[in-house]
Coordinates of C-alpha atoms in Angstrom, one line a residue:
X413 CA -12.5 -55.1 -105.3
X414 CA -14.3 -58.4 -103.8
X415 CA -12.9 -59.8 -100.4
X416 CA -10.5 -61.4 -101.3
X417 CA -8.4 -58.8 -103.1
X418 CA -9.2 -56.3 -100.4
X419 CA -7.7 -58.7 -97.5
X420 CA -4.3 -58.9 -99.8
X421 CA -4.5 -55.3 -100.6
X422 CA -4.5 -55.3 -96.8
X423 CA -1.9 -57.6 -96.2
X424 CA 0.9 -55.2 -98.1
X425 CA -0.1 -51.9 -97.0
X426 CA 0.5 -53.9 -93.5
X427 CA 3.7 -55.5 -94.3
X428 CA 5.2 -52.5 -96.6
X429 CA 4.5 -50.5 -93.6
X430 CA 6.1 -52.7 -90.9
X431 CA 9.0 -53.4 -93.4
X432 CA 10.1 -49.2 -93.5
X433 CA 9.7 -49.2 -89.4
X434 CA 12.2 -52.4 -89.0
X435 CA 15.1 -51.1 -92.3
X436 CA 14.4 -47.3 -90.7
X437 CA 15.8 -47.8 -87.8
X438 CA 19.4 -49.3 -89.5
X439 CA 20.2 -45.8 -91.3
X440 CA 19.3 -43.7 -88.4
X441 CA 22.4 -42.3 -86.8
X442 CA 23.6 -40.9 -83.3
X443 CA 23.6 -37.5 -85.3
X444 CA 19.4 -37.5 -86.0
X445 CA 18.8 -37.4 -81.9
X446 CA 22.0 -35.5 -80.7
X447 CA 21.7 -33.5 -77.5
X448 CA 20.5 -30.5 -78.6
X449 CA 19.8 -28.3 -74.8
X450 CA 19.1 -25.7 -76.4
X451 CA 15.5 -27.5 -77.6
X452 CA 14.8 -29.8 -74.6
X453 CA 11.1 -30.2 -73.5
X454 CA 10.1 -29.1 -76.9
X455 CA 6.2 -30.6 -77.8
X456 CA 5.5 -32.4 -81.1
X457 CA 5.7 -30.0 -83.9
X458 CA 6.3 -29.9 -87.5
X459 CA 10.2 -29.8 -86.6
X460 CA 10.0 -32.5 -83.6
X461 CA 6.6 -34.6 -85.0
X462 CA 6.9 -35.9 -81.9
X463 CA 8.3 -33.8 -79.6
X464 CA 12.0 -33.8 -78.0
X465 CA 13.3 -35.1 -74.6
X466 CA 15.1 -33.6 -71.6
X467 CA 18.3 -33.6 -73.3
X468 CA 16.8 -32.2 -76.7
X469 CA 17.1 -35.6 -78.4
X470 CA 14.1 -36.1 -81.4
X471 CA 11.9 -38.3 -80.1
X472 CA 10.6 -38.9 -83.7
X473 CA 14.0 -40.9 -84.4
X474 CA 14.8 -42.2 -80.8
X475 CA 11.3 -43.9 -81.1
X476 CA 12.3 -45.5 -84.7
X477 CA 15.5 -46.9 -83.5
X478 CA 14.2 -48.1 -80.2
X479 CA 11.0 -50.0 -82.4
X480 CA 13.7 -51.1 -84.6
X481 CA 15.5 -53.2 -82.1
X482 CA 12.6 -54.3 -80.9
X483 CA 11.4 -56.1 -84.0
X484 CA 14.6 -57.2 -85.5
X485 CA 15.3 -59.0 -82.1
X486 CA 10.6 -59.6 -81.9
X487 CA 11.9 -61.5 -85.6
X488 CA 15.0 -63.5 -84.1
X489 CA 13.4 -65.0 -81.4
X490 CA 9.8 -65.9 -82.7
X491 CA 12.1 -67.5 -86.1
X492 CA 14.1 -69.9 -83.3
X493 CA 10.9 -70.2 -81.2
X494 CA 8.9 -71.5 -83.7
X495 CA 10.4 -74.1 -85.5
X496 CA 11.3 -74.7 -81.5
X497 CA 7.6 -75.4 -81.2
X498 CA 7.3 -77.0 -85.0
X499 CA 10.0 -79.5 -83.5
X500 CA 8.5 -80.4 -80.3
X501 CA 5.0 -80.2 -81.6
X502 CA 5.3 -82.5 -84.6
X503 CA 7.6 -85.4 -82.2
X504 CA 4.7 -85.3 -79.4
X505 CA 2.2 -86.5 -82.1
X506 CA 4.0 -88.9 -83.3
X507 CA 6.1 -90.4 -80.8
X508 CA 3.7 -92.0 -79.0
X509 CA 1.8 -91.6 -75.1
X510 CA 4.7 -91.4 -73.2
X511 CA 6.8 -89.2 -75.4
X512 CA 3.4 -87.4 -75.3
X513 CA 2.6 -86.9 -71.9
X514 CA 6.3 -85.6 -71.2
X515 CA 6.4 -83.1 -73.5
X516 CA 2.4 -82.1 -72.5
X517 CA 4.2 -82.2 -68.9
X518 CA 6.5 -79.5 -70.4
X519 CA 4.2 -77.6 -72.0
X520 CA 2.2 -77.4 -68.4
X521 CA 4.7 -76.6 -66.3
X522 CA 5.9 -73.8 -68.1
X523 CA 2.4 -72.3 -68.8
X524 CA 1.7 -72.8 -65.2
X525 CA 4.4 -70.1 -64.4
X526 CA 3.3 -66.4 -64.7
X527 CA 5.1 -65.3 -68.3
X528 CA 7.1 -62.3 -66.8
X529 CA 8.7 -64.1 -64.3
X530 CA 9.9 -66.6 -66.3
X531 CA 11.5 -63.8 -68.8
X532 CA 12.5 -61.9 -65.5
X533 CA 14.1 -65.2 -64.8
X534 CA 15.7 -67.0 -67.5
X535 CA 17.2 -63.0 -68.3
X536 CA 18.6 -62.9 -64.9
X537 CA 20.7 -66.4 -65.5
X538 CA 21.3 -65.4 -69.1
X539 CA 23.0 -61.7 -68.7
X540 CA 20.2 -60.1 -69.2
X541 CA 20.5 -57.2 -72.2
X542 CA 19.8 -58.0 -75.6
X543 CA 21.3 -61.7 -75.6
X544 CA 19.1 -62.5 -72.6
X545 CA 16.3 -61.3 -73.6
X546 CA 16.3 -62.9 -77.0
X547 CA 17.2 -66.1 -75.3
X548 CA 14.4 -65.7 -72.9
X549 CA 11.4 -65.0 -75.3
X550 CA 13.1 -68.3 -77.5
X551 CA 12.7 -70.1 -74.5
X552 CA 9.3 -69.0 -73.5
X553 CA 7.1 -68.5 -76.4
X554 CA 6.9 -71.9 -78.1
X555 CA 4.2 -73.5 -76.2
X556 CA 0.6 -72.4 -76.9
X557 CA 2.5 -73.1 -81.1
X558 CA 4.0 -76.2 -80.0
X559 CA 0.7 -77.4 -78.8
X560 CA -1.5 -76.3 -81.7
X561 CA 1.3 -78.3 -84.1
X562 CA 0.8 -81.3 -81.9
X563 CA -3.2 -81.0 -81.9
X564 CA -2.8 -80.9 -85.7
X565 CA -0.3 -83.4 -86.7
X566 CA -2.7 -86.1 -84.0
X567 CA -5.7 -85.6 -86.0
X568 CA -3.4 -86.0 -89.6
X569 CA -2.0 -89.1 -88.1
X570 CA -4.8 -90.7 -87.8
X571 CA -6.7 -89.6 -91.3
X572 CA -7.4 -92.4 -94.0
X573 CA -4.6 -91.2 -96.5
X574 CA -2.1 -91.8 -94.1
X575 CA -3.6 -95.1 -93.0
X576 CA -3.4 -96.2 -97.0
X577 CA -0.2 -94.8 -97.3
X578 CA 1.4 -96.8 -94.4
X579 CA -0.7 -99.9 -96.5
X580 CA 1.3 -99.3 -99.5
X581 CA 4.6 -99.7 -97.4
X582 CA 5.1 -95.8 -97.6
X583 CA 8.5 -94.8 -95.0
X584 CA 7.8 -92.8 -92.4
X585 CA 10.0 -89.5 -94.4
X586 CA 7.4 -89.7 -97.2
X587 CA 4.6 -89.9 -94.9
X588 CA 5.9 -86.4 -93.0
X589 CA 6.9 -84.6 -96.6
X590 CA 3.9 -85.7 -98.4
X591 CA 1.2 -85.4 -95.8
X592 CA 1.5 -84.3 -92.4
X593 CA 4.1 -81.1 -93.7
X594 CA 1.8 -79.4 -96.2
X595 CA -1.3 -79.6 -93.5
X596 CA 0.7 -77.9 -90.4
X597 CA 2.5 -75.0 -92.7
X598 CA -0.6 -73.2 -92.7
X599 CA -1.3 -73.4 -88.8
X600 CA 2.9 -73.0 -88.0
X601 CA 2.7 -69.8 -90.3
X602 CA -0.1 -68.3 -88.8
X603 CA 1.4 -69.1 -85.5
X604 CA 4.3 -67.7 -86.0
X605 CA 3.0 -64.6 -87.1
X606 CA 0.8 -63.3 -83.9
X607 CA 3.7 -64.8 -81.7
X608 CA 5.7 -61.8 -82.7
X609 CA 3.8 -59.0 -81.1
X610 CA 3.6 -61.3 -78.0
X611 CA 7.2 -61.5 -78.5
X612 CA 7.9 -57.4 -79.0
X613 CA 5.8 -56.4 -76.2
X614 CA 7.4 -59.2 -74.0
X615 CA 10.6 -57.8 -74.7
X616 CA 9.7 -53.7 -74.3
X617 CA 8.1 -54.7 -71.0
X618 CA 11.0 -56.6 -69.6
X619 CA 13.1 -53.6 -70.3
X620 CA 10.8 -51.4 -69.3
X621 CA 11.0 -52.9 -65.8
X622 CA 14.9 -53.0 -66.0
X623 CA 15.9 -56.3 -66.9
X624 CA 16.3 -56.7 -70.9
X625 CA 18.3 -53.9 -72.7
X626 CA 20.0 -51.2 -71.0
X627 CA 19.2 -48.1 -71.0
X628 CA 22.1 -46.5 -73.2
X629 CA 20.5 -48.1 -76.2
X630 CA 17.2 -46.2 -77.0
X631 CA 14.7 -49.2 -77.8
X632 CA 11.1 -49.0 -76.7
X633 CA 10.9 -50.2 -73.4
X634 CA 14.3 -48.6 -72.1
X635 CA 12.1 -44.9 -73.5
X636 CA 9.4 -45.5 -71.9
X637 CA 10.8 -46.2 -68.4
X638 CA 12.6 -42.4 -68.7
X639 CA 9.5 -41.1 -69.9
X640 CA 8.0 -42.1 -66.7
X641 CA 9.9 -39.3 -65.0
X642 CA 8.8 -37.1 -67.0
X643 CA 4.8 -37.5 -67.2
X644 CA 4.3 -36.0 -64.1
X645 CA 5.6 -32.4 -65.8
X646 CA 3.3 -32.9 -68.6
X647 CA 5.6 -33.8 -71.0
X648 CA 3.2 -36.2 -71.6
X649 CA 4.9 -36.7 -75.6
X650 CA 7.5 -38.8 -74.0
X651 CA 5.4 -41.3 -73.3
X652 CA 2.3 -41.2 -75.5
X653 CA 3.8 -41.1 -79.1
X654 CA 6.7 -44.5 -77.9
X655 CA 3.9 -46.1 -76.1
X656 CA 1.1 -45.8 -79.2
X657 CA 3.9 -46.5 -82.5
X658 CA 4.4 -49.6 -80.5
X659 CA 0.5 -50.2 -80.2
X660 CA 0.2 -49.4 -83.8
X661 CA 3.0 -51.8 -84.5
X662 CA 1.2 -54.9 -82.2
X663 CA -1.7 -54.2 -84.3
X664 CA -0.7 -54.4 -87.2
X665 CA 0.9 -57.9 -86.9
X666 CA -2.3 -59.0 -85.4
X667 CA -4.2 -57.7 -88.2
X668 CA -1.8 -59.6 -91.1
X669 CA -1.9 -63.1 -89.0
X670 CA -6.1 -62.6 -89.1
X671 CA -6.4 -61.6 -93.0
X672 CA -3.6 -64.1 -93.6
X673 CA -5.9 -67.1 -91.8
X674 CA -8.6 -66.2 -94.1
X675 CA -6.5 -66.2 -97.0
X676 CA -5.9 -69.4 -96.3
X677 CA -8.8 -70.2 -95.1
X678 CA -11.5 -71.0 -98.1
X679 CA -14.5 -70.6 -97.0
X680 CA -13.8 -67.0 -95.1
X681 CA -12.7 -65.6 -98.5
X682 CA -16.1 -66.4 -100.7
X683 CA -17.5 -63.3 -102.3

């Protein structure tokens, strides 16, 4: 098996695992982690592989549902944020110095504000809850990708083949569709994938701090926040296992982004 085949296999396995985690939560009901005080505070076992909490609820099913919630929020927020980044970055690179300077100033301003603080402020203004955290992630995660798209567009628009197209009388729409979009698409796809782990980590962080998803919903951040009250009691599984599962999801997305970049870059997949 050559390097390219190993990369494709790694991409496929990571994608399958993440799809299973995202879809699994849809089929989990409250019956799977029903309250059972006769079996509360049980450590991990064959019957409950993540143990049970102080109400006897199965932590494995709660973790799966929490991950699914975080992932779907991340998918929605990342998709919108990536599209915003592509549009804003494209206009910054194409519309001249004044537009570029204004957009660059907005990006620098947003990036100068501590990220968590900005997320919390937007969550409060947007009404907290699932809607608030989704809007907050949408409005704060586009800046880095927009910079990448802007830089790529500025290089492409000064290339010889774009200049030749202009001399031949080709329209801006033709040049955009034929030359610019195909070249920025790889950066857009990879950047979007790498935005996702940041989105779910920030969702979990804001929920953990009490500004995101309500504690009644078993999101990962809510589970970790709740488990802090019992960490000193020796019930390590309430925080460690959900936290490790979240970390695995983040690492899987980082692996997908890294391997996809190697796959797209011809110089990195030579045997």
